[in-house]
Tab-separated table of C-alpha atoms in Angstrom:
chain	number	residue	atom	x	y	z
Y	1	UNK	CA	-18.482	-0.795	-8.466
Y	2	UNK	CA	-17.234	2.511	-9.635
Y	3	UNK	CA	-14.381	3.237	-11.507
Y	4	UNK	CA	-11.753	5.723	-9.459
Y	5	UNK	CA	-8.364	6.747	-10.371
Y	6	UNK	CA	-5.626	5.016	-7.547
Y	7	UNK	CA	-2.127	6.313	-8.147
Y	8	UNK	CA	0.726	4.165	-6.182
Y	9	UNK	CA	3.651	6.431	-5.338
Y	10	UNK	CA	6.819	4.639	-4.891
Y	11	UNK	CA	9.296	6.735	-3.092
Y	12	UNK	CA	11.582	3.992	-2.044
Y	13	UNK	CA	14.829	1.909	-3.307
Y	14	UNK	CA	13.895	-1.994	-4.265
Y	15	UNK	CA	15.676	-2.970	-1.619
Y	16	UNK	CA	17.021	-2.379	1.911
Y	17	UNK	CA	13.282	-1.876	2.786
Y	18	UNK	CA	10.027	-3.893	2.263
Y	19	UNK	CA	8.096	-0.762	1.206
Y	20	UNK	CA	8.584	-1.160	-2.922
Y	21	UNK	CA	8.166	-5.399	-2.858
Y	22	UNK	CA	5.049	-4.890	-0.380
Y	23	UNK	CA	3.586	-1.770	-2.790
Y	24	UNK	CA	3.684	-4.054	-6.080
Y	25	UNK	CA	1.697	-6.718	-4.060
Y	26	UNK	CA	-0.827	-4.058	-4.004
Y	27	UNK	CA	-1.101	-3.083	-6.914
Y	28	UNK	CA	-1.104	-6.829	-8.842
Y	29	UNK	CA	-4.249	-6.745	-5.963
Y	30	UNK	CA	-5.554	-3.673	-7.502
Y	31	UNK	CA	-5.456	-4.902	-10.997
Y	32	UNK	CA	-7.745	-7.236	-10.484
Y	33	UNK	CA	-10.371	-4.579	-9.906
Y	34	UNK	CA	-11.129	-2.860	-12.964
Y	35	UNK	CA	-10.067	0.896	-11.688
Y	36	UNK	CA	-7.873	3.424	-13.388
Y	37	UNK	CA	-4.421	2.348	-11.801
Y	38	UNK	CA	-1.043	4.581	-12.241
Y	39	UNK	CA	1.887	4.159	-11.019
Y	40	UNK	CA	4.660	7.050	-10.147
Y	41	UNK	CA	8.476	7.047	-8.716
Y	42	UNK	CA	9.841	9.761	-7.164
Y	43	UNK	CA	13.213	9.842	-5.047
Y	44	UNK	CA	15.378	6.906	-4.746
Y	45	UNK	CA	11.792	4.901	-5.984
Y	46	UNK	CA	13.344	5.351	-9.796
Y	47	UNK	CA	15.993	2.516	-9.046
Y	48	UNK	CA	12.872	-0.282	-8.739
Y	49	UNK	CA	12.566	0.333	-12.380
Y	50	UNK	CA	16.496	-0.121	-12.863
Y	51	UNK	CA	17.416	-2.782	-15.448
Y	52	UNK	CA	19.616	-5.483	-14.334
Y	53	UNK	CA	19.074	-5.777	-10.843
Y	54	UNK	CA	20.827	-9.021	-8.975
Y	55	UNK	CA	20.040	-8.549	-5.165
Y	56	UNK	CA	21.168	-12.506	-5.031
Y	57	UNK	CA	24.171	-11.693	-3.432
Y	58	UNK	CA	22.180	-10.314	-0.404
Y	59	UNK	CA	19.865	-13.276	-0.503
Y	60	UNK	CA	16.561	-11.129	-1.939
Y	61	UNK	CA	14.231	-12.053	-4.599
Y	62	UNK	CA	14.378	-10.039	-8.127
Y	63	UNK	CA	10.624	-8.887	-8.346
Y	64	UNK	CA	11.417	-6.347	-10.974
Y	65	UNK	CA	10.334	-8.853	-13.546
Y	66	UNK	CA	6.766	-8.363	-12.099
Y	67	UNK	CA	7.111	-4.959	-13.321
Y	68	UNK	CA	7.274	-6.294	-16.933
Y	69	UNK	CA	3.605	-8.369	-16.397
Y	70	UNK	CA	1.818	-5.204	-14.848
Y	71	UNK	CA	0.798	-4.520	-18.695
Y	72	UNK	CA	-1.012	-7.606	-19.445
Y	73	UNK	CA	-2.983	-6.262	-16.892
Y	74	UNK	CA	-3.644	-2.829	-18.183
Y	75	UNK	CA	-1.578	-1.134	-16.225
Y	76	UNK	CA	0.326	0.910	-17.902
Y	77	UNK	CA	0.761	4.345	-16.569
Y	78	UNK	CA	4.424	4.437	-15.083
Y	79	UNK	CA	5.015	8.373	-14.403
Y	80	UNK	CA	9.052	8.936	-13.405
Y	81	UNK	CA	10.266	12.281	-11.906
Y	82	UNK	CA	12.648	13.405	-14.244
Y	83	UNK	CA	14.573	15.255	-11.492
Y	84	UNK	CA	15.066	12.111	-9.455
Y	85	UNK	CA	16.549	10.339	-12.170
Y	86	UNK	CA	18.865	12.888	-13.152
Y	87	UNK	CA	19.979	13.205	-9.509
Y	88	UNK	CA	20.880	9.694	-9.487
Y	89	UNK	CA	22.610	10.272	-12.742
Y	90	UNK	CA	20.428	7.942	-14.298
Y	91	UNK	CA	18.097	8.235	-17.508
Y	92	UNK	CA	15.340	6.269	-19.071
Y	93	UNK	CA	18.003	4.412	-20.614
Y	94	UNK	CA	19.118	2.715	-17.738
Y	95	UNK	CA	15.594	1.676	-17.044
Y	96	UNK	CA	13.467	-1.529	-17.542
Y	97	UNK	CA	11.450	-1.285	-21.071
Y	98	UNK	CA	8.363	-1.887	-19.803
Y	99	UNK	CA	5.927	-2.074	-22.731
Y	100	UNK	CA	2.128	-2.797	-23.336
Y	101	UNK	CA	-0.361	-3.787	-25.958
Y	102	UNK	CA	-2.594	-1.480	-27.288
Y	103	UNK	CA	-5.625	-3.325	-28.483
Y	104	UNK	CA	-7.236	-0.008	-29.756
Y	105	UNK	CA	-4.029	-0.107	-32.448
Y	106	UNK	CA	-3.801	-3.959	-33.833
Y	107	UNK	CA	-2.057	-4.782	-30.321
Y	108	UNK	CA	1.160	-2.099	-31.129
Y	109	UNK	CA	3.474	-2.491	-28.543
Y	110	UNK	CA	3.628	0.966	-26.739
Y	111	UNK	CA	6.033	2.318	-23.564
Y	112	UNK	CA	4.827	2.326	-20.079
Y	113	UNK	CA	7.318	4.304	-18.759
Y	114	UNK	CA	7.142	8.451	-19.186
Y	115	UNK	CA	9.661	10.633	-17.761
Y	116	UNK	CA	7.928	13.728	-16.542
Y	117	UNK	CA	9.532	16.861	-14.069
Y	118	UNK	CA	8.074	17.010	-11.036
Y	119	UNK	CA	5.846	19.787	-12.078
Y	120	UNK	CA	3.455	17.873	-14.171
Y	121	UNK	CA	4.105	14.776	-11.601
Y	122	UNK	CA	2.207	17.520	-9.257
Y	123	UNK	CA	-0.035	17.753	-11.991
Y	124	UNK	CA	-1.035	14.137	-12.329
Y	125	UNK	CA	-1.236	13.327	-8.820
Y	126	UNK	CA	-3.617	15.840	-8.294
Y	127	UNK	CA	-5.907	14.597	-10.504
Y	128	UNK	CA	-6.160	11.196	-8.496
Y	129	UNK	CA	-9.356	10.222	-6.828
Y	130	UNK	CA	-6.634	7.676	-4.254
Y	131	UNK	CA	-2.780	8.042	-3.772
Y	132	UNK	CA	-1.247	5.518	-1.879
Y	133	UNK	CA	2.402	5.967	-1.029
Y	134	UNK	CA	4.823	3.771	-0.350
A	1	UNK	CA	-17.908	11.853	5.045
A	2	UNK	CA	-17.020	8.043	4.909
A	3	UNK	CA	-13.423	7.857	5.656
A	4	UNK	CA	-10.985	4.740	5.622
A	5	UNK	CA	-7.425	5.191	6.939
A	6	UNK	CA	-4.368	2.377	5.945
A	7	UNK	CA	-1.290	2.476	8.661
A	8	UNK	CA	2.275	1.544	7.601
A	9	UNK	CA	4.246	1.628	10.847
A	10	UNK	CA	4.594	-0.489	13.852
A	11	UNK	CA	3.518	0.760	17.543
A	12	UNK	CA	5.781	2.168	19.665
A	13	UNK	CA	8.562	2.800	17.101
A	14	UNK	CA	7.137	4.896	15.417
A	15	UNK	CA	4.193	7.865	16.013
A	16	UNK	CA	2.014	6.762	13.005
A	17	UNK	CA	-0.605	4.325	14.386
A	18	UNK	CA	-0.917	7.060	17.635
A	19	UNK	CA	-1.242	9.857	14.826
A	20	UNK	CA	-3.914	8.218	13.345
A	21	UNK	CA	-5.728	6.479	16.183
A	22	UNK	CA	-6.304	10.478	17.078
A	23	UNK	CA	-7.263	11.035	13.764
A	24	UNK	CA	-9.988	8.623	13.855
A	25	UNK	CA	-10.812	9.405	17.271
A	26	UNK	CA	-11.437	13.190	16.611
A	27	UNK	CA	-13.112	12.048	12.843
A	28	UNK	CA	-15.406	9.949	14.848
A	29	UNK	CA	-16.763	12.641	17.721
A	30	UNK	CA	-17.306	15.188	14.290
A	31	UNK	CA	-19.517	12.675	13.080
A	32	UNK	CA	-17.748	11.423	10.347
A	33	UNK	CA	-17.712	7.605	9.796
A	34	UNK	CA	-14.643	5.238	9.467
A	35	UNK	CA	-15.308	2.751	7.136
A	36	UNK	CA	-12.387	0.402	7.756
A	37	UNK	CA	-8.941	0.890	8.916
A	38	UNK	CA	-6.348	-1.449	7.034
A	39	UNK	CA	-2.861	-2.488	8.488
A	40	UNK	CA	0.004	-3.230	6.019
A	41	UNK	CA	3.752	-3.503	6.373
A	42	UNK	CA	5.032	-3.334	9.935
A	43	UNK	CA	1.470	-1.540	10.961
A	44	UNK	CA	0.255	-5.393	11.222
A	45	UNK	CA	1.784	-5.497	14.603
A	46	UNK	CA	-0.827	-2.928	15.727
A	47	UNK	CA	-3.350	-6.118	16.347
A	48	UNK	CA	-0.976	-7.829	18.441
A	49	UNK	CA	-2.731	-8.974	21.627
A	50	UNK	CA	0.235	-9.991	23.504
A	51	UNK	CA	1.427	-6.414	23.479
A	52	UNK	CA	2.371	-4.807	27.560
A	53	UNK	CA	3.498	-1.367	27.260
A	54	UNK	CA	4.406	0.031	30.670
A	55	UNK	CA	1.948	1.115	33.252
A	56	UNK	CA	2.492	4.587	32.378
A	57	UNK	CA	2.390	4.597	28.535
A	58	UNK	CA	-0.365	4.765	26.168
A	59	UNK	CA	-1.608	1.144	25.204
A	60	UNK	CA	-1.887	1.537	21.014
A	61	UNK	CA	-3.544	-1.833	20.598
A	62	UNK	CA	-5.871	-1.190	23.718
A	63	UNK	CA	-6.623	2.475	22.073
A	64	UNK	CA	-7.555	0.837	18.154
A	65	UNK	CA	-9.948	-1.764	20.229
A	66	UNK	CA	-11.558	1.112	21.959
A	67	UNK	CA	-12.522	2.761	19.006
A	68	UNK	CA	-14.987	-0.421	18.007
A	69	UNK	CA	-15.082	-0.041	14.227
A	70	UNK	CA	-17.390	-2.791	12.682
A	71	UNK	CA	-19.754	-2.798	9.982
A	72	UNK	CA	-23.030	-3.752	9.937
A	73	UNK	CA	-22.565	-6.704	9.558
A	74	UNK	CA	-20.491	-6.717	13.484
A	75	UNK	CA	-17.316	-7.535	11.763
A	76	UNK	CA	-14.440	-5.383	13.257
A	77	UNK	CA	-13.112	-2.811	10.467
A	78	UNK	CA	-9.783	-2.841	11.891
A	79	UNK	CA	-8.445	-4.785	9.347
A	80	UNK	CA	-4.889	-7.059	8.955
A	81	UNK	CA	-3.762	-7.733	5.618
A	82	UNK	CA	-2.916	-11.407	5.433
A	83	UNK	CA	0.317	-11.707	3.340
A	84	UNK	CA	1.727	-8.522	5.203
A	85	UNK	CA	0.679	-10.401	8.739
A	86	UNK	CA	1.926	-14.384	8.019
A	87	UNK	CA	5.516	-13.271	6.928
A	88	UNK	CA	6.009	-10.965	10.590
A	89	UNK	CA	4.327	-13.967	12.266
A	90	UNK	CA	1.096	-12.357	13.369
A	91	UNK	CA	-1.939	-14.899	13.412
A	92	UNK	CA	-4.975	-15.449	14.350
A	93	UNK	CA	-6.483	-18.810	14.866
A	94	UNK	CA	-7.515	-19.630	11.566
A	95	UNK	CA	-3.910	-18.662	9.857
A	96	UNK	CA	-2.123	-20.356	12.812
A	97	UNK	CA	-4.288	-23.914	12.279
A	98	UNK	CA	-3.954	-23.868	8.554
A	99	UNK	CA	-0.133	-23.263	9.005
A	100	UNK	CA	0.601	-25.921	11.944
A	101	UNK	CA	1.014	-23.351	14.456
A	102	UNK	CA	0.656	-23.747	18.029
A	103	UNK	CA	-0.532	-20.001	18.873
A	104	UNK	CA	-2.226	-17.179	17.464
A	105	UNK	CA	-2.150	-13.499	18.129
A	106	UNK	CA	-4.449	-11.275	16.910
A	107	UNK	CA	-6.489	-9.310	19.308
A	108	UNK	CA	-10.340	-10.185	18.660
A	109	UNK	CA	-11.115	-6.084	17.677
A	110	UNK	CA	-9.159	-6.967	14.998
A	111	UNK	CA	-9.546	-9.431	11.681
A	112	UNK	CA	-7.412	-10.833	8.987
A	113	UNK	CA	-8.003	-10.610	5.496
A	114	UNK	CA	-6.692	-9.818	2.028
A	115	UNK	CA	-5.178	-6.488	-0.091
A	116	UNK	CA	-8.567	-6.612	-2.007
A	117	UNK	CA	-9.962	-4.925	1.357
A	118	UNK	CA	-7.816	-1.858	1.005
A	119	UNK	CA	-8.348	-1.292	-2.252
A	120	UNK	CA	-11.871	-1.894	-1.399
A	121	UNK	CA	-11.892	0.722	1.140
A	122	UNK	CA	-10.430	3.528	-1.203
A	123	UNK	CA	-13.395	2.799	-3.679
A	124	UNK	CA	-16.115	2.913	-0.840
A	125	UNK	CA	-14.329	5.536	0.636
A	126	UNK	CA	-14.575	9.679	0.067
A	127	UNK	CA	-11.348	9.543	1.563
A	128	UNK	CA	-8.228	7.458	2.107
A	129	UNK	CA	-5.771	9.020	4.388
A	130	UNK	CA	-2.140	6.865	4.450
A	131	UNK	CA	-0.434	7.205	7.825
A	132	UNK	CA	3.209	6.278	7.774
A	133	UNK	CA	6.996	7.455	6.499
């Protein structure tokens, strides 16, 4: 099977909707299919990477630890608007450290997470083969 | 061009599955093929066969059936993903006997099957157009 580049846009909160939990169980799909996978998070989509979350008190599961396994998989491409964060008042501090392996460098452990504007966000998603939004 | 098309919306609530039931429809009489349509989220109640919009309405499900996607092999293309379907109780006889249910749901143009298929359908596919919020 060819190799193609699939980019999952997550444009929604965690929670309050299914769209971000339902997205992820794509993408652990995806990763089991050798292509080129990125992920991106634009709008109120930067607070799934938000460290800390407890949604126990509205009776949800935390699945933003899945986020943290996504690199074993090599999948470790997580583009987040820069805008989106800063009009949330949030920065990459405040987000999960997501981190992978590179093999290539005697298994270095290496960020997933880059903060880009939305300029070179345009930029990447244009050079996608598949963008699936959620 | 091969096209597939994923829908993340519900009938009647919202316009998406009518959007892109014209979509295909129109795709289809230019000659273009429709290599499978997959339903995810809420756009898994699309296969409902137990769906009775009034006289006068449009009839989504009716409209997807028309269409008759399948692949060679006969298999409809219109395609349900499983995990999306069990948790908004939509079944067809398989699911429902394996899970000790007395009924299934899913209208026979229509199948059941896994995430693996859409992301199937985006590498098979020149394009894959995603109708939905």
């Amino acid at each position: 099977m060819s190799t193609k580049k699939f980019m999952y846009l997550n444009r929604r909160a965690p929670y309050g909707s299914v769209y971000a939990l339902e997205s992820l169980e794509v993408v652990l799909i995806a990763a089991a299919f050798d292509q080129d996978v990125s992920l991106s998070f634009i709008d109120d989509g930067v607070y799934q990477l938000v460290e800390g979350q407890n949604p126990e008190g509205i009776g949800m599961k935390n699945f933003s630890k899945t986020f943290h396994a996504l690199g074993d998989y090599d999948i470790n491409q997580f583009y987040v608007s820069a805008e989106s964060l800063e009009e949330r008042g949030l920065s990459l501090d405040d987000l999960m450290p997501l981190v992978w392996e590179d093999e290539d460098d005697d298994w270095a452990e290496k960020p997933s997470i880059k903060v880009v504007s939305n300029v070179e966000l345009t930029k990447i998603l244009s050079e996608q083969d598949v963008c699936l939004s959620f | 061009m091969k096209i597939s098309i994923q829908i993340n919306e519900g009938p009647y609530q919202h316009q998406a599955s009518d959007t892109a039931y014209q979509f295909a429809k129109a795709a289809i009489a230019k000659g273009h093929e429709i290599f499978r349509v997959f339903f995810y989220h809420d756009g898994v109640d699309n296969a409902s066969r137990f769906t009775i919009p009034p006289q006068d309405d449009r009839n989504v499900v009716n409209n997807w059936a028309s269409l008759d996607i399948k692949n060679a092999e006969g298999e409809p293309e219109l395609v349900v993903c499983v995990a999306a379907a069990l948790r908004r109780g939509m079944l067809d006889e398989g699911e429902a006997g394996k899970n000790g249910i007395d009924g299934n749901n899913i209208h026979p143009a229509f199948r059941i099957s896994g995430l693996g298929q859409l992301i199937e359908a985006g590498i098979q596919s020149d394009r894959l157009v995603v109708f939905g919020d």
